[in-house]
């Protein structure tokens, strides 16, 4: 049953409480660079709000952020929320032409970005903007309407507003209405053109509220942040929630490859670590990869129940490389490969769960429960903030579309009433586009996307993702997608280049191996879903920031 949300649950009020009570404690830092206490962060937020207001921004005006994750990114976002503006998040990986169009579409007044990104944009083509500012350096990249004069005086404006200095007693944040528009997130989604998801204060507040009931976010603990804030998964779990719960947020700020990540984890020893599956895969390879790949190691892992000491040794080595203090690993944003999930949960017995979310739920829908977690599930739906049902006559056995309602669900797509209408049922349930079953524990098992489903010639529903999970475990397959061609499923396969090279496979041999893979695959799936053919692709698939393959680029 939904929690009855009131102003007491407002995430801004929770952040204010943290600031006042942890004034001199560390709040946020760019890894091995600048750090801020909660008091210093509050002062920077105040300066930012005063500057925007002096420049003429009013409540509800939009501030766009098109930059990589950083301490300053967090400061700009929190300034927008506390000042009752609307933050607009734009993914840095969009094509160069896209950000300017989204800035205009969102009606943003100020753009925080980076010099390298802004150099590919034309300020004159964004006439409603007062200014473009480098998020990290603070450099004014371009301006109009006298903004430069105000920006140059931002320290003076702050000093005049607080002649006696700025202290915890000066922190008095407004009671922002729960139904107020807080942010617009332009999704990266794998189906093409981005849409502006309108998220309210309640959407964020409900997600922040439920966190302490599910995850070990604790005051004063270090939190190493590796996810992009331009994606809802990273913005909420990797930035907003650690700050609201009084943690010390360390923004990695460099690619989360093992060479960068291992030193940071060992230095800060976090207790909870959120990531996408790819990051964990690379960490496994860097720490225990040789043991996993060796003939003897692979044999013992295959028979893992008979070799508990070997599995424990691998787990201990991996945990130590991850800082030695992890109480919980959480993945989301992309489907976890079956072999990785089984290795974590069954073989190494690591404290691991996965979840399921969407931008439109800010993002939490389902969360795994440590100690009550089954392979292939994406967790139990979070009944404090969403109600979930399966649009199927028998939702436990026959997949149907996941439908949602509740405090976490967004209010619609910005300036797109047609898309908003299409996204909801007549009685107000949000159509996720994901197909799943749900058991009696309220654990959800996703089988695929509605739009990806292939209808066989005899009327059977074929879910490509279910086939891909199996195909990706076969020899020399790095990743794959199954698409429809001539009304039949066919596979596009990216080979594991390192493995192919180390085994010195010729092109002809590789083709033969893959043909045998397809033949074996077809013995493992229903005959109506049999894959009719394949082709090899030697470049990795293009992906969204959360790691989903951009399927629309590979239709035939």
XYZ file of C-alpha atoms in Angstrom:
556
model
C 0.000 0.000 0.000
C 1.285 3.456 -0.903
C 2.845 5.589 1.771
C 0.834 8.767 2.441
C 3.354 11.369 1.350
C 3.368 14.801 2.985
C 5.804 17.712 3.211
C 7.587 15.773 5.963
C 8.762 13.399 3.224
C 9.877 16.125 0.802
C 13.418 15.342 -0.349
C 14.329 19.037 -0.118
C 13.349 19.055 3.558
C 15.436 15.931 4.107
C 18.417 17.580 2.397
C 17.978 20.714 4.539
C 18.029 18.565 7.687
C 21.252 16.924 6.482
C 22.900 20.255 5.713
C 22.068 21.732 9.111
C 23.180 18.681 11.055
C 26.311 17.888 9.043
C 27.508 21.404 8.285
C 31.208 20.640 8.686
C 31.102 17.068 7.379
C 32.229 16.190 3.852
C 29.401 16.207 1.327
C 30.740 15.838 -2.201
C 34.070 15.639 -3.984
C 35.436 15.152 -7.442
C 37.810 12.219 -7.021
C 41.263 13.488 -6.090
C 40.169 17.045 -6.829
C 37.929 19.588 -5.103
C 35.771 18.624 -2.118
C 32.954 20.437 -0.294
C 31.469 20.119 3.163
C 27.703 20.274 3.482
C 28.064 23.872 4.635
C 30.217 24.798 1.655
C 27.819 23.050 -0.707
C 24.896 24.952 0.820
C 26.766 28.244 0.316
C 27.452 27.408 -3.344
C 23.793 26.522 -3.837
C 22.777 29.855 -2.292
C 25.176 31.788 -4.552
C 23.816 30.006 -7.608
C 20.173 30.697 -6.752
C 20.865 34.369 -5.982
C 22.706 34.787 -9.287
C 19.906 33.211 -11.303
C 17.299 35.306 -9.524
C 19.292 38.517 -10.078
C 19.410 37.625 -13.780
C 15.619 37.534 -13.878
C 14.858 33.826 -13.610
C 11.487 33.078 -12.038
C 10.061 30.005 -10.345
C 9.461 27.326 -12.933
C 12.106 28.579 -15.357
C 14.273 25.852 -16.859
C 18.006 25.288 -16.294
C 19.604 22.719 -18.598
C 22.554 20.491 -17.684
C 24.475 18.885 -20.525
C 27.683 17.761 -18.847
C 29.429 14.759 -17.357
C 28.853 13.809 -13.715
C 30.687 16.008 -11.223
C 30.319 17.767 -7.885
C 29.273 20.900 -9.779
C 26.611 18.918 -11.648
C 25.128 18.008 -8.272
C 25.304 21.627 -7.113
C 23.455 22.912 -10.200
C 20.747 20.260 -9.859
C 20.188 20.952 -6.163
C 20.154 24.695 -6.826
C 17.372 24.227 -9.357
C 15.339 22.131 -6.924
C 15.774 24.370 -3.893
C 15.234 27.555 -5.911
C 11.989 26.115 -7.364
C 13.317 26.113 -10.896
C 13.153 23.108 -13.225
C 16.310 21.200 -14.062
C 16.602 19.775 -17.568
C 18.956 16.806 -17.939
C 20.461 16.153 -21.379
C 22.649 13.136 -22.102
C 26.198 14.046 -23.164
C 26.300 11.202 -25.677
C 23.633 12.613 -27.965
C 24.721 13.691 -31.440
C 26.165 17.246 -31.524
C 23.004 18.692 -33.052
C 20.668 17.196 -30.445
C 21.512 19.234 -27.295
C 20.744 22.604 -28.900
C 17.399 21.299 -30.100
C 16.566 19.966 -26.647
C 17.635 23.227 -24.987
C 15.182 25.027 -27.257
C 12.436 22.433 -26.845
C 12.710 22.646 -23.050
C 12.650 26.478 -23.113
C 15.765 26.540 -20.918
C 17.088 29.924 -19.833
C 20.587 28.854 -18.725
C 22.734 25.985 -19.989
C 25.438 24.314 -17.905
C 27.732 22.315 -20.148
C 31.398 21.797 -21.039
C 33.651 23.710 -23.403
C 34.098 20.656 -25.641
C 30.353 20.147 -25.973
C 29.529 23.826 -26.349
C 32.100 24.261 -29.125
C 29.819 22.126 -31.334
C 26.762 24.247 -30.536
C 25.640 27.598 -31.916
C 24.574 30.017 -29.189
C 22.720 32.138 -31.742
C 20.496 29.155 -32.507
C 19.355 29.091 -28.857
C 17.798 32.570 -28.605
C 15.968 32.034 -25.303
C 19.213 31.279 -23.441
C 20.647 33.981 -21.210
C 23.915 32.147 -20.743
C 25.998 29.037 -21.266
C 28.360 28.188 -18.401
C 31.097 25.577 -18.091
C 29.861 23.325 -15.296
C 33.281 22.481 -13.902
C 35.341 25.641 -14.395
C 32.523 28.167 -13.999
C 33.680 29.954 -17.169
C 30.979 31.997 -18.874
C 31.012 30.527 -22.391
C 28.426 32.872 -23.884
C 25.750 35.267 -22.661
C 23.266 37.936 -23.615
C 20.947 40.417 -21.965
C 23.485 41.688 -19.448
C 23.960 38.316 -17.763
C 27.750 38.715 -17.846
C 27.594 41.753 -15.543
C 25.445 39.901 -13.022
C 27.556 36.753 -13.219
C 30.742 38.694 -12.550
C 29.120 40.026 -9.351
C 27.809 36.732 -7.981
C 30.178 36.774 -4.986
C 29.211 40.374 -4.248
C 25.519 39.549 -4.523
C 25.979 36.683 -2.091
C 27.924 38.846 0.391
C 25.287 41.600 0.257
C 22.536 39.060 0.931
C 24.415 37.630 3.908
C 26.434 40.481 5.430
C 26.942 38.546 8.645
C 28.154 35.439 6.864
C 26.304 32.282 5.848
C 25.657 29.636 8.508
C 23.402 26.656 9.144
C 20.832 29.018 10.659
C 20.488 30.694 7.247
C 19.369 27.452 5.610
C 15.629 27.843 5.221
C 14.473 26.037 2.122
C 10.933 26.436 0.776
C 8.247 23.792 1.115
C 8.125 23.021 -2.580
C 4.701 21.562 -3.464
C 4.893 17.818 -3.992
C 3.087 18.138 -7.316
C 5.457 20.827 -8.632
C 7.418 20.055 -11.773
C 11.000 19.397 -10.639
C 12.845 18.103 -13.686
C 12.617 17.206 -17.336
C 14.758 14.257 -18.372
C 15.327 13.694 -22.039
C 15.518 9.933 -22.283
C 18.213 8.224 -24.241
C 15.873 5.297 -24.906
C 16.728 2.623 -27.423
C 13.714 3.357 -29.629
C 14.871 6.559 -31.285
C 13.845 10.147 -30.679
C 14.188 11.293 -27.046
C 11.162 12.465 -25.089
C 11.122 14.921 -22.195
C 9.899 13.035 -19.122
C 8.296 15.460 -16.631
C 9.167 14.457 -13.065
C 7.627 16.059 -10.005
C 8.950 16.726 -6.535
C 6.801 13.799 -5.364
C 8.420 11.452 -7.868
C 11.854 12.218 -6.404
C 10.639 12.400 -2.802
C 9.009 8.981 -3.000
C 12.193 7.426 -4.360
C 14.339 9.065 -1.684
C 11.852 8.017 0.997
C 11.968 4.305 0.220
C 15.774 4.083 -0.024
C 16.641 3.613 3.641
C 14.179 0.731 3.810
C 16.007 -1.174 1.086
C 19.642 -0.082 0.866
C 22.461 0.625 3.369
C 22.735 4.375 2.765
C 24.139 5.653 6.059
C 25.155 9.073 7.346
C 28.890 9.664 7.034
C 29.582 6.606 4.885
C 31.605 7.084 1.725
C 29.805 6.570 -1.571
C 31.786 6.119 -4.797
C 29.698 7.344 -7.723
C 30.380 5.940 -11.199
C 27.110 6.344 -13.113
C 26.096 9.204 -15.443
C 23.817 11.759 -13.798
C 22.190 12.466 -17.153
C 20.532 9.071 -16.703
C 17.857 8.698 -14.015
C 19.513 5.635 -12.448
C 22.725 7.534 -11.796
C 21.113 10.847 -10.917
C 18.899 9.441 -8.166
C 20.863 6.523 -6.709
C 24.371 7.833 -7.331
C 23.871 11.518 -6.483
C 20.544 12.679 -5.005
C 20.060 9.944 -2.430
C 23.628 9.912 -1.022
C 23.376 13.676 -0.455
C 19.929 13.473 1.129
C 21.152 10.764 3.506
C 24.281 12.629 4.571
C 26.852 10.464 2.874
C 30.233 11.575 1.530
C 29.727 11.442 -2.227
C 32.883 10.875 -4.280
C 32.296 11.411 -8.003
C 34.784 9.251 -9.898
C 34.715 11.559 -12.930
C 36.819 9.241 -15.100
C 35.823 6.063 -16.972
C 34.949 3.352 -14.392
C 37.508 0.893 -15.693
C 39.372 -1.222 -13.123
C 42.548 0.882 -13.292
C 40.539 3.918 -12.123
C 37.943 2.234 -9.982
C 39.984 -0.148 -7.832
C 42.149 2.594 -6.238
C 39.051 4.701 -5.482
C 37.199 1.785 -3.913
C 40.195 0.801 -1.796
C 40.660 4.389 -0.630
C 37.040 5.073 0.308
C 35.729 1.553 1.124
C 32.032 2.140 0.326
C 29.314 -0.052 1.825
C 26.943 0.004 -1.144
C 27.859 0.055 -4.821
C 25.483 0.749 -7.706
C 26.597 -0.017 -11.235
C 25.571 -1.451 -14.565
C 26.487 -5.092 -15.344
C 29.309 -4.100 -17.705
C 31.270 -2.441 -14.887
C 31.034 -5.555 -12.712
C 32.072 -7.735 -15.644
C 35.228 -5.671 -16.139
C 35.985 -5.746 -12.416
C 35.653 -9.526 -12.347
C 37.998 -9.854 -15.302
C 40.592 -7.574 -13.704
C 40.533 -9.306 -10.328
C 39.754 -12.996 -10.768
C 39.602 -13.311 -14.553
C 42.514 -15.794 -14.890
C 40.912 -18.131 -12.325
C 37.529 -17.875 -14.029
C 39.007 -18.715 -17.435
C 41.452 -21.439 -16.449
C 40.454 -24.988 -17.253
C 40.610 -26.098 -13.612
C 38.866 -22.985 -12.350
C 36.068 -23.262 -14.894
C 35.583 -26.912 -13.971
C 35.330 -26.149 -10.251
C 32.893 -23.304 -10.869
C 30.763 -25.579 -13.015
C 30.578 -27.926 -10.028
C 30.550 -25.069 -7.531
C 28.568 -26.846 -4.826
C 31.436 -29.328 -4.452
C 34.119 -26.602 -4.279
C 32.948 -24.055 -1.689
C 36.481 -23.144 -0.577
C 37.560 -22.284 -4.110
C 34.450 -20.129 -4.573
C 35.043 -18.393 -1.249
C 38.640 -17.628 -2.197
C 37.479 -15.996 -5.438
C 34.760 -14.074 -3.604
C 37.203 -12.815 -0.979
C 39.675 -11.659 -3.644
C 36.949 -9.814 -5.537
C 35.469 -8.220 -2.415
C 38.866 -6.971 -1.289
C 39.448 -5.361 -4.712
C 36.063 -3.639 -4.299
C 37.259 -1.999 -1.094
C 36.533 -4.793 1.358
C 33.441 -3.183 2.918
C 30.653 -3.721 0.383
C 27.420 -4.802 2.060
C 25.397 -4.723 -1.131
C 25.978 -4.686 -4.890
C 23.064 -3.397 -6.960
C 22.809 -3.404 -10.731
C 20.185 -1.832 -12.914
C 19.775 0.078 -16.133
C 20.455 -2.961 -18.312
C 19.681 -6.668 -18.229
C 22.276 -8.706 -16.384
C 23.778 -11.619 -18.347
C 22.656 -14.965 -16.992
C 26.172 -16.285 -16.410
C 27.186 -13.144 -14.467
C 24.077 -13.286 -12.289
C 24.608 -16.961 -11.469
C 28.295 -16.371 -10.716
C 27.463 -13.584 -8.261
C 24.445 -15.115 -6.548
C 24.956 -18.872 -6.603
C 28.654 -19.538 -7.045
C 30.411 -16.707 -5.221
C 27.473 -15.930 -2.942
C 28.123 -12.194 -3.093
C 25.678 -9.701 -1.534
C 24.005 -8.907 -4.846
C 20.589 -7.902 -6.115
C 19.298 -6.273 -9.245
C 16.350 -4.033 -9.882
C 14.080 -2.635 -12.536
C 13.229 0.976 -13.164
C 12.459 3.602 -15.749
C 12.894 7.327 -16.143
C 9.112 7.587 -15.922
C 9.242 6.161 -12.366
C 12.185 8.286 -11.199
C 13.325 5.381 -11.428
C 12.321 2.696 -8.896
C 9.790 0.013 -9.797
C 11.259 -3.279 -8.549
C 14.115 -3.976 -6.149
C 15.770 -7.266 -5.296
C 15.697 -8.382 -1.678
C 18.950 -9.739 -0.298
C 18.356 -13.269 0.982
C 15.123 -13.622 -0.999
C 16.417 -13.271 -4.518
C 15.871 -15.681 -7.417
C 17.822 -15.863 -10.631
C 16.254 -14.024 -13.575
C 14.001 -11.864 -11.426
C 14.309 -8.084 -11.378
C 13.083 -7.824 -7.810
C 9.788 -7.286 -6.055
C 7.801 -4.201 -6.886
C 8.199 -1.392 -4.350
C 4.680 -1.143 -2.987
C 5.396 2.018 -0.965
C 5.630 4.023 -4.186
C 4.164 1.998 -7.071
C 1.368 -0.431 -7.733
C 2.140 -2.930 -10.488
C -0.040 -5.308 -12.436
C 0.497 -7.590 -15.416
C -1.897 -7.089 -18.312
C -2.501 -10.789 -18.824
C -5.236 -13.315 -18.112
C -2.700 -15.305 -16.100
C 0.068 -12.926 -15.064
C 1.985 -15.597 -13.182
C 2.420 -17.823 -16.233
C 1.540 -15.831 -19.356
C 3.582 -12.659 -20.029
C 1.733 -9.399 -20.273
C 2.643 -5.723 -20.298
C 3.716 -4.196 -16.988
C 1.274 -1.449 -15.966
C 2.062 1.037 -13.186
C 0.458 3.674 -11.032
C 1.481 5.459 -7.852
C 3.475 8.364 -6.378
C 6.633 7.555 -8.328
C 5.002 7.788 -11.759
C 5.679 10.829 -13.936
C 3.111 13.374 -15.047
C 3.646 13.147 -18.809
C 5.962 14.095 -21.671
C 6.844 17.780 -21.997
C 4.888 19.497 -24.793
C 3.893 16.100 -26.196
C 0.245 15.389 -25.305
C -0.085 12.686 -27.946
C 2.811 10.671 -26.509
C 1.443 11.232 -23.003
C -2.005 9.989 -23.974
C -0.517 6.941 -25.672
C 1.573 6.126 -22.583
C -1.415 5.711 -20.239
C -4.459 3.468 -20.240
C -7.880 5.160 -20.167
C -8.058 4.523 -16.399
C -4.626 6.060 -15.739
C -2.132 3.180 -15.636
C 1.261 3.824 -17.222
C 2.147 1.431 -20.030
C 5.808 0.501 -19.552
C 6.186 -1.355 -22.829
C 7.875 -4.213 -20.940
C 6.466 -7.743 -20.962
C 6.737 -9.829 -17.808
C 5.248 -12.340 -15.418
C 4.887 -11.867 -11.645
C 4.850 -14.553 -8.960
C 3.009 -14.667 -5.643
C 5.913 -12.862 -3.896
C 5.400 -9.899 -6.249
C 8.738 -10.710 -7.898
C 8.763 -9.640 -11.529
C 10.390 -11.578 -14.367
C 10.819 -9.520 -17.536
C 10.808 -11.382 -20.838
C 11.174 -8.501 -23.289
C 9.840 -5.304 -24.770
C 6.420 -5.147 -26.407
C 7.918 -3.375 -29.406
C 10.624 -6.018 -29.806
C 8.208 -8.940 -29.747
C 8.112 -10.996 -32.921
C 4.854 -12.629 -33.966
C 5.589 -16.010 -35.552
C 3.788 -17.273 -38.635
C 1.627 -19.526 -36.442
C 0.694 -16.695 -34.078
C 3.160 -17.400 -31.267
C 4.793 -14.528 -29.391
C 8.596 -14.589 -29.579
C 10.595 -12.430 -27.171
C 14.079 -11.756 -28.611
C 15.589 -10.992 -25.202
C 14.865 -14.535 -23.999
C 16.754 -15.953 -26.977
C 19.638 -13.511 -26.582
C 20.218 -14.494 -22.954
C 20.964 -18.058 -24.110
C 22.887 -17.100 -27.252
C 25.189 -14.819 -25.280
C 26.402 -17.788 -23.212
C 27.597 -19.784 -26.234
C 31.232 -20.004 -27.397
C 32.848 -16.862 -28.827
C 29.663 -14.741 -28.488
C 30.247 -11.353 -26.864
C 26.758 -9.929 -27.418
C 23.838 -10.396 -29.760
C 20.430 -9.181 -30.777
C 17.629 -11.103 -32.435
C 15.565 -9.226 -34.987
C 12.819 -10.051 -37.448
C 13.616 -10.650 -41.103
C 11.073 -12.069 -43.542
C 8.830 -12.818 -40.563
C 11.460 -15.037 -38.916
C 13.959 -14.450 -36.108
C 17.562 -13.901 -37.181
C 20.571 -13.088 -35.004
C 23.211 -10.388 -35.279
C 26.250 -11.542 -33.314
C 29.273 -9.604 -32.097
C 32.083 -12.148 -31.574
C 34.393 -12.044 -28.577
C 37.394 -10.581 -30.401
C 39.901 -11.310 -27.646
C 38.879 -14.956 -27.447
C 38.874 -15.341 -31.235
C 42.371 -13.847 -31.432
C 43.800 -15.882 -28.542
C 42.520 -19.095 -30.112
C 43.704 -17.993 -33.567
C 40.385 -18.711 -35.258
C 40.113 -18.052 -38.976
C 37.090 -16.301 -40.409
C 35.803 -19.553 -41.873
C 36.241 -21.404 -38.595
C 34.427 -18.645 -36.725
C 31.515 -18.859 -39.143
C 31.320 -22.623 -38.582
C 31.407 -22.176 -34.803
C 28.584 -19.653 -34.933
C 26.524 -21.907 -37.193
C 26.895 -24.681 -34.626
C 25.937 -22.204 -31.924
C 22.708 -21.409 -33.756
C 21.956 -25.093 -34.244
C 22.538 -25.731 -30.534
C 20.528 -22.643 -29.594
C 17.537 -23.954 -31.520
C 17.536 -27.126 -29.426
C 17.191 -25.015 -26.290
C 14.241 -22.842 -27.329
C 10.726 -23.621 -28.610
C 10.607 -24.698 -32.241
C 8.376 -21.756 -33.187
C 11.152 -19.396 -31.974
C 13.947 -21.109 -33.915
C 16.539 -18.655 -35.241
C 16.653 -18.888 -39.032
C 20.112 -17.447 -39.589
C 22.780 -15.056 -38.386
C 25.319 -12.508 -39.452
C 28.456 -11.332 -37.701
C 29.179 -7.765 -36.709
C 32.690 -6.949 -35.555
C 31.944 -3.610 -33.866
C 30.104 -3.497 -30.513
C 26.473 -2.479 -30.735
C 25.656 1.182 -30.185
C 24.226 1.598 -26.710
C 22.342 4.037 -24.530
C 24.038 5.385 -21.371
C 22.454 2.634 -19.286
C 23.902 -0.029 -21.601
C 20.814 -0.978 -23.613
C 21.446 -1.753 -27.270
C 19.939 0.814 -29.629
C 17.865 -1.778 -31.447
C 16.271 0.681 -33.840
C 19.660 1.001 -35.555
C 19.730 -2.675 -36.508
C 16.310 -3.383 -37.961
C 16.325 -4.882 -41.431
